[in-house]
PDB file of C-alpha atoms in Angstrom:
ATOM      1  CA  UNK O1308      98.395 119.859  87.547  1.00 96.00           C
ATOM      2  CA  UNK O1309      98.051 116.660  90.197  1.00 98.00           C
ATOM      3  CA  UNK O1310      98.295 113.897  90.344  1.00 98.00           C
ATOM      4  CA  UNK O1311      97.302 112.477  93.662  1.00 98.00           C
ATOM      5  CA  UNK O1312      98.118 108.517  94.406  1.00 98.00           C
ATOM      6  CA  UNK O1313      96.304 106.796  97.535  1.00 98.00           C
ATOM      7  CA  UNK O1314      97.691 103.892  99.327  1.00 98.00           C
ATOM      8  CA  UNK O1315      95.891 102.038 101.554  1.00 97.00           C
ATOM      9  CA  UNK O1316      94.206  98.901 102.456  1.00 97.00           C
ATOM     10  CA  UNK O1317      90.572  97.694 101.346  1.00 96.00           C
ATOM     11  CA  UNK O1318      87.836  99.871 102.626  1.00 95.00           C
ATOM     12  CA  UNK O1319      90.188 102.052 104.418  1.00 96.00           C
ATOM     13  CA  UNK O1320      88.064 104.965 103.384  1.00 95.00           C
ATOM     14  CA  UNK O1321      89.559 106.071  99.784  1.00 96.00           C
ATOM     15  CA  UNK O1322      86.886 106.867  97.463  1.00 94.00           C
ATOM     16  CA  UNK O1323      84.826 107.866 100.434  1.00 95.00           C
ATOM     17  CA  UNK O1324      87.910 110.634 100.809  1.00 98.00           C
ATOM     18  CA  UNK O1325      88.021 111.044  96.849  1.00 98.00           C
ATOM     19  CA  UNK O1326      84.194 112.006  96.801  1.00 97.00           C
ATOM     20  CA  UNK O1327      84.171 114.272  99.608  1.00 96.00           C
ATOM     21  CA  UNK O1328      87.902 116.275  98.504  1.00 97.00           C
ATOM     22  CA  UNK O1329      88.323 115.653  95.189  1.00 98.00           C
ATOM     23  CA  UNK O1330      85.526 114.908  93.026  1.00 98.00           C
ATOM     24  CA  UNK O1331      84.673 118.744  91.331  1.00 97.00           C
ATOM     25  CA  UNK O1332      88.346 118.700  90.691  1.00 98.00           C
ATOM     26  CA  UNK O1333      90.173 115.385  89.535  1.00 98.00           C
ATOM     27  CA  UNK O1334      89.314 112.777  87.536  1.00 98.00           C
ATOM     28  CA  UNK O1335      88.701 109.057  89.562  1.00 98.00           C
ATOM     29  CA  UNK O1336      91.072 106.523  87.878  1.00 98.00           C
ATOM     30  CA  UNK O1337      90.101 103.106  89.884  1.00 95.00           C
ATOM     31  CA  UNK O1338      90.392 100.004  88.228  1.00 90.00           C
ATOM     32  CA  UNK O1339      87.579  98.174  90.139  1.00 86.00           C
ATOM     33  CA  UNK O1340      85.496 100.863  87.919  1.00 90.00           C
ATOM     34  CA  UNK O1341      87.794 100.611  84.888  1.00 94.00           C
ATOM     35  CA  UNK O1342      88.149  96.290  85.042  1.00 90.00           C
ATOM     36  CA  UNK O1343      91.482  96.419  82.628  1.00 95.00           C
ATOM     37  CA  UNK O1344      95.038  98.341  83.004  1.00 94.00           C
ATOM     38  CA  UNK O1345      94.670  99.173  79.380  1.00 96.00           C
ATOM     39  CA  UNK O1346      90.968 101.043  79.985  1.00 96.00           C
ATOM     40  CA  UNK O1347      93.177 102.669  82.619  1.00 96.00           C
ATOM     41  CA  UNK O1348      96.538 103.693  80.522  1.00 96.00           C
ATOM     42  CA  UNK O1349      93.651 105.104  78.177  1.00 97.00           C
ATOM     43  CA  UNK O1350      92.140 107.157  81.354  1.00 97.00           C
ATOM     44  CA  UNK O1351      95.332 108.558  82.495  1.00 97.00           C
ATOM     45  CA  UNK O1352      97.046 109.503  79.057  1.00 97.00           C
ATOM     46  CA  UNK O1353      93.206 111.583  78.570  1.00 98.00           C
ATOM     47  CA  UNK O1354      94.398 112.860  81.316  1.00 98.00           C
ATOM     48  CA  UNK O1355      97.724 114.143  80.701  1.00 98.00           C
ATOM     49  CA  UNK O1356      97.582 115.230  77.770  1.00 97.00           C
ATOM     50  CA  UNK O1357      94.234 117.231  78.537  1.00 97.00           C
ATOM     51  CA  UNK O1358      96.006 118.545  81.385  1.00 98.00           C
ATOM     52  CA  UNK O1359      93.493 117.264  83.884  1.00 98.00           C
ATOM     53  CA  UNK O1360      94.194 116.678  87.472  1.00 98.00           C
ATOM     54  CA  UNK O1361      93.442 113.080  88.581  1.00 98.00           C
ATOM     55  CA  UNK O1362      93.421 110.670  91.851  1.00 98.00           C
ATOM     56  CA  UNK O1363      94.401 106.924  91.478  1.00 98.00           C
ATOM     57  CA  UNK O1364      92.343 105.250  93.926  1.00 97.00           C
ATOM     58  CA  UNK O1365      93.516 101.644  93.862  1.00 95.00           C
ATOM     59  CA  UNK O1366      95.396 100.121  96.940  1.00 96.00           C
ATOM     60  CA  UNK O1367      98.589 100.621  95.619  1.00 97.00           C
ATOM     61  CA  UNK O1368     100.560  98.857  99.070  1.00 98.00           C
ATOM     62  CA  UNK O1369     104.149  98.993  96.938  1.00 98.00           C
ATOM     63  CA  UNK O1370     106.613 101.250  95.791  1.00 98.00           C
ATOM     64  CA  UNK O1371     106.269  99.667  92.628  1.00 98.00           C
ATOM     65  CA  UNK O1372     102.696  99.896  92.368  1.00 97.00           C
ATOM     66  CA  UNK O1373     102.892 103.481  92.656  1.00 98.00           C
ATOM     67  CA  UNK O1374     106.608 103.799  90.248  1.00 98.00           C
ATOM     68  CA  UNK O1375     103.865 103.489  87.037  1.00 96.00           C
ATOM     69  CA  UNK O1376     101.865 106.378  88.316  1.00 98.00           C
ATOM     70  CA  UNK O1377     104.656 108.885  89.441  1.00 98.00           C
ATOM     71  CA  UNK O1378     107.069 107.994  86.164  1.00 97.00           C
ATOM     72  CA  UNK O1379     103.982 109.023  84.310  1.00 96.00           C
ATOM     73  CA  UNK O1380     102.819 112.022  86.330  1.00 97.00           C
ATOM     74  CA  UNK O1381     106.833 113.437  85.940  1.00 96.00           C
ATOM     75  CA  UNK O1382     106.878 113.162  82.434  1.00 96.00           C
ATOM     76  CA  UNK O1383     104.258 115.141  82.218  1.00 97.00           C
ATOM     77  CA  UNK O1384     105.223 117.703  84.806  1.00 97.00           C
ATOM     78  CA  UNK O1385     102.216 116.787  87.082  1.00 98.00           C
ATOM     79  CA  UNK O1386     103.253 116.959  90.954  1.00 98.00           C
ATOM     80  CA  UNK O1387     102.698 113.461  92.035  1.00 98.00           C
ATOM     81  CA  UNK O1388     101.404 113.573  95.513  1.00 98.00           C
ATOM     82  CA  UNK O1389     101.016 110.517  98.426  1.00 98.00           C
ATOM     83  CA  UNK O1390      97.728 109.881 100.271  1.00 98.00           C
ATOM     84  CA  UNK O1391      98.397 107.138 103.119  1.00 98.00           C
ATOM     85  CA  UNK O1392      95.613 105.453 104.246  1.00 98.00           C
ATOM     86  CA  UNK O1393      96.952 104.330 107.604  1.00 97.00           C
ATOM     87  CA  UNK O1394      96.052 101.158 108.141  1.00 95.00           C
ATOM     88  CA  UNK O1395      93.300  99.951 110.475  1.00 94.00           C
ATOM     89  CA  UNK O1396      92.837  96.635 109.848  1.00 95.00           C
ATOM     90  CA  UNK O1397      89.731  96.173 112.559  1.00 95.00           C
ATOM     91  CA  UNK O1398      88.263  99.699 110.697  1.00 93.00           C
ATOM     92  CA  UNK O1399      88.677  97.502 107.540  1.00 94.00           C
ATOM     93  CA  UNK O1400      86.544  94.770 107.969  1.00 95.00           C
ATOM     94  CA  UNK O1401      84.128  96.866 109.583  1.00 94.00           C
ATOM     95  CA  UNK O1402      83.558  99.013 106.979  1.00 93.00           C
ATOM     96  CA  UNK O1403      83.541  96.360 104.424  1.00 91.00           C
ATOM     97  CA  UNK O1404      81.218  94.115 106.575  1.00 94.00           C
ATOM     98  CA  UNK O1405      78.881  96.948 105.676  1.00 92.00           C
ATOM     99  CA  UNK O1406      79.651  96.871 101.745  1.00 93.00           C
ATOM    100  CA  UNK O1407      77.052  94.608  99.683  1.00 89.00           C
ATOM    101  CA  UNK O1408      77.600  93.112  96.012  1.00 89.00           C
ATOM    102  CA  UNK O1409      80.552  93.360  94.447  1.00 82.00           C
ATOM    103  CA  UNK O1410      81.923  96.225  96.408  1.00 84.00           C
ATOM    104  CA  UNK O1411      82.333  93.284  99.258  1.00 89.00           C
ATOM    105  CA  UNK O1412      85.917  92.050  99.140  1.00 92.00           C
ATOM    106  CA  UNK O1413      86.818  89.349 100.854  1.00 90.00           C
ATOM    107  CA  UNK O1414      88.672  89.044 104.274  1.00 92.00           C
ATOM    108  CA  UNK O1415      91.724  87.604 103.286  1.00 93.00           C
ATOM    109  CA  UNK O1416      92.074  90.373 100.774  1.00 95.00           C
ATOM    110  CA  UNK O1417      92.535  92.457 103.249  1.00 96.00           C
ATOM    111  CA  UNK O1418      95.317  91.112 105.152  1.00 95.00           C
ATOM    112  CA  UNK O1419      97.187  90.545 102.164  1.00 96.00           C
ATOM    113  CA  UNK O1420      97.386  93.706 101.545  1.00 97.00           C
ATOM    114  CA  UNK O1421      98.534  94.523 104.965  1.00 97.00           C
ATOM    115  CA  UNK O1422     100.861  92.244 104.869  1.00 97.00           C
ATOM    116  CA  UNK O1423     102.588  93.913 101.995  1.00 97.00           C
ATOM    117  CA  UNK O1424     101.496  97.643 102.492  1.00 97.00           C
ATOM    118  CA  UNK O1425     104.656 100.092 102.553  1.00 98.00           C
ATOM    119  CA  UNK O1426     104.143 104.015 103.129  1.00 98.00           C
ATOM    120  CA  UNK O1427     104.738 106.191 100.473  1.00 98.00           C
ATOM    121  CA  UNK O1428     108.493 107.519 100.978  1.00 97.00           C
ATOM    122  CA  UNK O1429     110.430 110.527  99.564  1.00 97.00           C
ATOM    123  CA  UNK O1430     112.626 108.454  97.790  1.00 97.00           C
ATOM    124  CA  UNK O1431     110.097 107.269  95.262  1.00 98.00           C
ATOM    125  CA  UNK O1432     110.085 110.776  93.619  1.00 97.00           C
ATOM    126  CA  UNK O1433     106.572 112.563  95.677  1.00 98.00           C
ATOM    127  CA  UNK O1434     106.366 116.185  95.716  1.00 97.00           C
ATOM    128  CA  UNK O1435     103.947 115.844  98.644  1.00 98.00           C
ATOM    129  CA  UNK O1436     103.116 112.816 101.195  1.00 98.00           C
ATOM    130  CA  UNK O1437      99.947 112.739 103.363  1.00 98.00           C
ATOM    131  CA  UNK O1438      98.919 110.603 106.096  1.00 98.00           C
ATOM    132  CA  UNK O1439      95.055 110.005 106.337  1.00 98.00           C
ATOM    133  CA  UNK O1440      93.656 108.599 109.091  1.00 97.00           C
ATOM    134  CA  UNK O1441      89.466 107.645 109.349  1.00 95.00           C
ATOM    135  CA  UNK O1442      88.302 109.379 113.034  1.00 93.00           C
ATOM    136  CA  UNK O1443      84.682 110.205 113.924  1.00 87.00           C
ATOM    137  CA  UNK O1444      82.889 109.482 110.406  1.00 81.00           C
ATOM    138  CA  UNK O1445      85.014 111.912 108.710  1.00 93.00           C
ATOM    139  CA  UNK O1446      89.290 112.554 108.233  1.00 97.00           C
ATOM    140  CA  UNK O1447      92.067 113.844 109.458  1.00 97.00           C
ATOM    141  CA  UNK O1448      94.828 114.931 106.892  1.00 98.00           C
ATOM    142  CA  UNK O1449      98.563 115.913 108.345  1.00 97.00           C
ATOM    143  CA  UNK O1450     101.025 116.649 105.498  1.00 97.00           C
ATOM    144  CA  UNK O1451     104.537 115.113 105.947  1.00 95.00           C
ATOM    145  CA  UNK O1452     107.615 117.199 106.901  1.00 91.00           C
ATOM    146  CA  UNK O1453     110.249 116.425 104.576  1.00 83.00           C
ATOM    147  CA  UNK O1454     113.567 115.978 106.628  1.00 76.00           C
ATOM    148  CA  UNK O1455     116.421 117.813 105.226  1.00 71.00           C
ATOM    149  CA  UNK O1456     119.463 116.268 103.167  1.00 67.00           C
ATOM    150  CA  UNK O1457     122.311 116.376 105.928  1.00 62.00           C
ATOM    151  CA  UNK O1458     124.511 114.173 103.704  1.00 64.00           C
ATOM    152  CA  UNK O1459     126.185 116.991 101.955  1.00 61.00           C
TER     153      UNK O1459
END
């Protein structure tokens, strides 16, 4: 049981990622699809109680965005794994130059959530972290080396 948490900016490539490695596996909690946190607490205790691996694919730029998802994913003995969008700010707007309706955000959206993006770290309780980077119209996928605890 997984659940996987993404971090990254606006149209950094998420759901495109979600689509093409997840979707005949875990269930898409996003709340530009849900519109309400509650419509989403509803979607993720389905989930955990049905045993059913799912993907958050919201921005999530802060620790504490992604505290709600991991507390919950531990409690239910899910491994709660990192996917790091690294950021591309340039890649960003393109890609979202090319997004019509609502799917558009705008700019400034964008840099705001650079400005307060933080990687996913150890510390907040992952049992996996992986950088993602957007190259060539597809992505590249390098899973994080823990470092070992030399404080002992």
């Amino acid at each position: 049981m997984e659940a996987a948490i993404f971090t990254g900016l606006q149209a950094s490539g998420k759901s495109t990622f979600y689509k093409e490695r997840f979707f005949d596996t875990h269930v898409r909690v996003n709340l530009d699809m849900l519109r309400t946190r509650n419509r989403e607490r509803l979607l993720l205790q389905a989930c955990l109680q049905m045993k059913q691996p799912f993907v958050v694919d919201n921005t999530n730029p802060t620790a504490a965005d992604r505290a709600r998802y991991i507390e919950l994913a531990r409690s239910a003995r899910f491994r709660a794994v990192a996917y790091y969008f690294q950021p591309d700010v340039q890649g960003s707007r393109a890609r979202n130059d090319l997004r019509t309706g609502k799917a558009r955000v705008p700019i400034g959206a964008i840099y705001g959530t650079a400005k307060r993006l933080q990687p996913p770290n150890w510390e907040e309780g992952f049992d996996a972290i992986y950088d993602v980077w957007v190259v060539d119209g597809g992505f590249r996928v390098e899973e994080r080396v823990r470092e070992p605890d030399m404080s002992m």
